[in-house]
mmCIF file of N, CA and C in Angstrom:
data_model
loop_
_atom_site.group_PDB
_atom_site.id
_atom_site.type_symbol
_atom_site.label_atom_id
_atom_site.label_comp_id
_atom_site.label_asym_id
_atom_site.label_seq_id
_atom_site.Cartn_x
_atom_site.Cartn_y
_atom_site.Cartn_z
ATOM 1 N N MET A 275 79.857 101.406 99.431
ATOM 2 C CA MET A 275 80.706 101.120 98.302
ATOM 3 C C MET A 275 82.108 100.809 98.804
ATOM 4 N N SER A 276 82.680 99.733 98.317
ATOM 5 C CA SER A 276 84.022 99.364 98.755
ATOM 6 C C SER A 276 85.044 99.752 97.694
ATOM 7 N N ARG A 277 86.254 99.919 98.121
ATOM 8 C CA ARG A 277 87.317 100.253 97.182
ATOM 9 C C ARG A 277 88.241 99.060 97.029
ATOM 10 N N ARG A 278 88.947 99.012 95.942
ATOM 11 C CA ARG A 278 89.871 97.914 95.693
ATOM 12 C C ARG A 278 91.151 98.146 96.484
ATOM 13 N N VAL A 279 91.590 97.105 97.149
ATOM 14 C CA VAL A 279 92.832 97.146 97.913
ATOM 15 C C VAL A 279 93.732 96.046 97.378
ATOM 16 N N TYR A 280 95.009 96.366 97.264
ATOM 17 C CA TYR A 280 95.969 95.426 96.699
ATOM 18 C C TYR A 280 97.082 95.127 97.690
ATOM 19 N N ARG A 281 97.682 93.970 97.511
ATOM 20 C CA ARG A 281 98.894 93.613 98.254
ATOM 21 C C ARG A 281 100.066 94.040 97.372
ATOM 22 N N TRP A 282 101.017 94.759 97.961
ATOM 23 C CA TRP A 282 102.179 95.276 97.249
ATOM 24 C C TRP A 282 103.458 94.772 97.912
ATOM 25 N N ARG A 283 104.484 94.541 97.115
ATOM 26 C CA ARG A 283 105.836 94.335 97.635
ATOM 27 C C ARG A 283 106.585 95.626 97.322
ATOM 28 N N VAL A 284 107.052 96.284 98.376
ATOM 29 C CA VAL A 284 107.767 97.549 98.221
ATOM 30 C C VAL A 284 109.231 97.311 98.568
ATOM 31 N N SER A 285 110.101 97.608 97.618
ATOM 32 C CA SER A 285 111.541 97.474 97.821
ATOM 33 C C SER A 285 112.108 98.840 98.181
ATOM 34 N N PRO A 286 112.968 98.885 99.182
ATOM 35 C CA PRO A 286 113.527 100.174 99.598
ATOM 36 C C PRO A 286 114.575 100.676 98.609
ATOM 37 N N PRO A 287 114.913 101.941 98.700
ATOM 38 C CA PRO A 287 115.971 102.468 97.844
ATOM 39 C C PRO A 287 117.299 101.779 98.149
ATOM 40 N N PRO A 288 118.156 101.616 97.151
ATOM 41 C CA PRO A 288 119.466 100.994 97.395
ATOM 42 C C PRO A 288 120.247 101.751 98.458
ATOM 43 N N GLY A 289 120.905 100.995 99.314
ATOM 44 C CA GLY A 289 121.732 101.588 100.355
ATOM 45 C C GLY A 289 120.978 102.068 101.580
ATOM 46 N N SER A 290 119.671 101.837 101.627
ATOM 47 C CA SER A 290 118.881 102.323 102.758
ATOM 48 C C SER A 290 119.020 101.445 103.995
ATOM 49 N N GLY A 291 119.394 100.184 103.782
ATOM 50 C CA GLY A 291 119.498 99.265 104.911
ATOM 51 C C GLY A 291 118.197 98.578 105.269
ATOM 52 N N PHE A 292 117.110 98.906 104.585
ATOM 53 C CA PHE A 292 115.820 98.279 104.840
ATOM 54 C C PHE A 292 115.640 97.073 103.931
ATOM 55 N N GLU A 293 114.742 96.180 104.331
ATOM 56 C CA GLU A 293 114.395 95.019 103.511
ATOM 57 C C GLU A 293 113.037 95.247 102.861
ATOM 58 N N ALA A 294 112.802 94.580 101.749
ATOM 59 C CA ALA A 294 111.507 94.676 101.078
ATOM 60 C C ALA A 294 110.403 94.190 102.018
ATOM 61 N N VAL A 295 109.247 94.820 101.923
ATOM 62 C CA VAL A 295 108.108 94.449 102.761
ATOM 63 C C VAL A 295 106.869 94.287 101.890
ATOM 64 N N GLU A 296 105.902 93.538 102.402
ATOM 65 C CA GLU A 296 104.596 93.404 101.752
ATOM 66 C C GLU A 296 103.583 94.173 102.576
ATOM 67 N N VAL A 297 102.830 95.027 101.892
ATOM 68 C CA VAL A 297 101.854 95.892 102.559
ATOM 69 C C VAL A 297 100.565 95.904 101.753
ATOM 70 N N LEU A 298 99.520 96.478 102.343
ATOM 71 C CA LEU A 298 98.239 96.634 101.665
ATOM 72 C C LEU A 298 98.000 98.102 101.362
ATOM 73 N N GLY A 299 97.372 98.365 100.212
ATOM 74 C CA GLY A 299 97.030 99.728 99.859
ATOM 75 C C GLY A 299 96.273 99.762 98.551
ATOM 76 N N ALA A 300 95.515 100.827 98.358
ATOM 77 C CA ALA A 300 94.746 100.975 97.125
ATOM 78 C C ALA A 300 95.622 101.476 95.979
ATOM 79 N N SER A 301 96.763 102.089 96.318
ATOM 80 C CA SER A 301 97.644 102.668 95.302
ATOM 81 C C SER A 301 99.097 102.573 95.765
ATOM 82 N N ARG A 302 100.018 102.912 94.865
ATOM 83 C CA ARG A 302 101.431 102.934 95.249
ATOM 84 C C ARG A 302 101.656 103.963 96.342
ATOM 85 N N TYR A 303 100.929 105.058 96.293
ATOM 86 C CA TYR A 303 101.019 106.098 97.320
ATOM 87 C C TYR A 303 100.731 105.511 98.703
ATOM 88 N N GLU A 304 99.638 104.787 98.834
ATOM 89 C CA GLU A 304 99.300 104.172 100.118
ATOM 90 C C GLU A 304 100.312 103.091 100.491
ATOM 91 N N ALA A 305 100.825 102.380 99.493
ATOM 92 C CA ALA A 305 101.805 101.328 99.754
ATOM 93 C C ALA A 305 103.103 101.900 100.308
ATOM 94 N N VAL A 306 103.575 103.005 99.762
ATOM 95 C CA VAL A 306 104.827 103.581 100.258
ATOM 96 C C VAL A 306 104.657 104.141 101.670
ATOM 97 N N ILE A 307 103.490 104.674 101.965
ATOM 98 C CA ILE A 307 103.229 105.156 103.329
ATOM 99 C C ILE A 307 103.238 103.984 104.311
ATOM 100 N N ALA A 308 102.581 102.888 103.946
ATOM 101 C CA ALA A 308 102.548 101.708 104.816
ATOM 102 C C ALA A 308 103.948 101.129 105.002
ATOM 103 N N ALA A 309 104.738 101.082 103.932
ATOM 104 C CA ALA A 309 106.104 100.559 104.024
ATOM 105 C C ALA A 309 106.956 101.445 104.923
ATOM 106 N N ALA A 310 106.845 102.743 104.765
ATOM 107 C CA ALA A 310 107.626 103.667 105.593
ATOM 108 C C ALA A 310 107.285 103.521 107.075
ATOM 109 N N LYS A 311 106.019 103.250 107.374
ATOM 110 C CA LYS A 311 105.634 103.018 108.771
ATOM 111 C C LYS A 311 106.336 101.787 109.325
ATOM 112 N N LEU A 312 106.413 100.726 108.516
ATOM 113 C CA LEU A 312 107.108 99.517 108.962
ATOM 114 C C LEU A 312 108.606 99.763 109.126
ATOM 115 N N TRP A 313 109.165 100.595 108.255
ATOM 116 C CA TRP A 313 110.589 100.911 108.321
ATOM 117 C C TRP A 313 110.884 102.002 109.353
ATOM 118 N N ARG A 314 109.832 102.613 109.893
ATOM 119 C CA ARG A 314 109.949 103.688 110.880
ATOM 120 C C ARG A 314 110.814 104.838 110.363
ATOM 121 N N THR A 315 110.428 105.316 109.201
ATOM 122 C CA THR A 315 111.123 106.433 108.569
ATOM 123 C C THR A 315 110.093 107.331 107.893
ATOM 124 N N PRO A 316 110.392 108.607 107.703
ATOM 125 C CA PRO A 316 109.440 109.495 107.033
ATOM 126 C C PRO A 316 109.135 109.019 105.614
ATOM 127 N N TRP A 317 107.874 108.928 105.283
ATOM 128 C CA TRP A 317 107.483 108.369 103.985
ATOM 129 C C TRP A 317 107.880 109.278 102.833
ATOM 130 N N THR A 318 107.964 110.581 103.058
ATOM 131 C CA THR A 318 108.288 111.488 101.965
ATOM 132 C C THR A 318 109.687 111.226 101.407
ATOM 133 N N GLN A 319 110.627 110.930 102.273
ATOM 134 C CA GLN A 319 111.988 110.631 101.810
ATOM 135 C C GLN A 319 112.005 109.349 100.994
ATOM 136 N N ILE A 320 111.266 108.344 101.448
ATOM 137 C CA ILE A 320 111.212 107.067 100.741
ATOM 138 C C ILE A 320 110.513 107.248 99.397
ATOM 139 N N ALA A 321 109.426 107.998 99.375
ATOM 140 C CA ALA A 321 108.680 108.202 98.133
ATOM 141 C C ALA A 321 109.535 108.885 97.077
ATOM 142 N N ARG A 322 110.351 109.835 97.484
ATOM 143 C CA ARG A 322 111.217 110.523 96.526
ATOM 144 C C ARG A 322 112.290 109.593 95.985
ATOM 145 N N ALA A 323 112.775 108.677 96.813
ATOM 146 C CA ALA A 323 113.889 107.806 96.429
ATOM 147 C C ALA A 323 113.438 106.567 95.660
ATOM 148 N N CYS A 324 112.197 106.146 95.827
ATOM 149 C CA CYS A 324 111.699 104.934 95.160
ATOM 150 C C CYS A 324 111.281 105.255 93.728
ATOM 151 N N ASN A 325 111.658 104.385 92.819
ATOM 152 C CA ASN A 325 111.189 104.530 91.438
ATOM 153 C C ASN A 325 110.106 103.482 91.189
ATOM 154 N N ALA A 326 109.588 103.436 89.994
ATOM 155 C CA ALA A 326 108.491 102.525 89.664
ATOM 156 C C ALA A 326 108.869 101.064 89.879
ATOM 157 N N ASP A 327 110.142 100.733 89.730
ATOM 158 C CA ASP A 327 110.579 99.349 89.926
ATOM 159 C C ASP A 327 110.509 98.905 91.385
ATOM 160 N N ALA A 328 110.353 99.845 92.294
ATOM 161 C CA ALA A 328 110.318 99.524 93.719
ATOM 162 C C ALA A 328 108.974 98.929 94.146
ATOM 163 N N PHE A 329 107.968 99.014 93.273
ATOM 164 C CA PHE A 329 106.627 98.564 93.609
ATOM 165 C C PHE A 329 106.217 97.385 92.742
ATOM 166 N N GLU A 330 105.783 96.323 93.407
ATOM 167 C CA GLU A 330 105.260 95.165 92.675
ATOM 168 C C GLU A 330 103.861 94.876 93.203
ATOM 169 N N LYS A 331 102.867 94.967 92.330
ATOM 170 C CA LYS A 331 101.486 94.676 92.727
ATOM 171 C C LYS A 331 101.323 93.160 92.697
ATOM 172 N N LEU A 332 101.054 92.574 93.860
ATOM 173 C CA LEU A 332 100.960 91.125 93.989
ATOM 174 C C LEU A 332 99.554 90.597 93.736
ATOM 175 N N GLY A 333 98.557 91.425 93.877
ATOM 176 C CA GLY A 333 97.192 90.985 93.628
ATOM 177 C C GLY A 333 96.191 91.726 94.484
ATOM 178 N N GLU A 334 94.944 91.587 94.086
ATOM 179 C CA GLU A 334 93.869 92.255 94.830
ATOM 180 C C GLU A 334 93.547 91.449 96.085
ATOM 181 N N VAL A 335 93.251 92.186 97.150
ATOM 182 C CA VAL A 335 92.855 91.564 98.415
ATOM 183 C C VAL A 335 91.336 91.417 98.369
ATOM 184 N N ILE A 336 90.859 90.203 98.547
ATOM 185 C CA ILE A 336 89.427 89.931 98.539
ATOM 186 C C ILE A 336 88.998 89.713 99.990
ATOM 187 N N GLU A 337 88.094 90.569 100.439
ATOM 188 C CA GLU A 337 87.594 90.450 101.803
ATOM 189 C C GLU A 337 86.328 89.607 101.797
ATOM 190 N N ASN A 338 86.255 88.679 102.721
ATOM 191 C CA ASN A 338 85.034 87.880 102.897
ATOM 192 C C ASN A 338 84.128 88.603 103.867
ATOM 193 N N GLY A 339 82.938 88.854 103.467
ATOM 194 C CA GLY A 339 82.104 89.527 104.404
ATOM 195 C C GLY A 339 80.834 89.886 103.814
#
């Protein structure tokens, strides 16, 4: 059984110095973890600072296989 995975645009908290990134994840939770890895910062701090506007679901990822 496969799970749905989405492409997300995650915007960092204002004043963080990071740029928005596009990541893959099944949920906003997974998206913020992936974004924090790219930003090389602890995800818990980013998750607390990001509000709902920080996440944009761009679409479902369709795997060929």
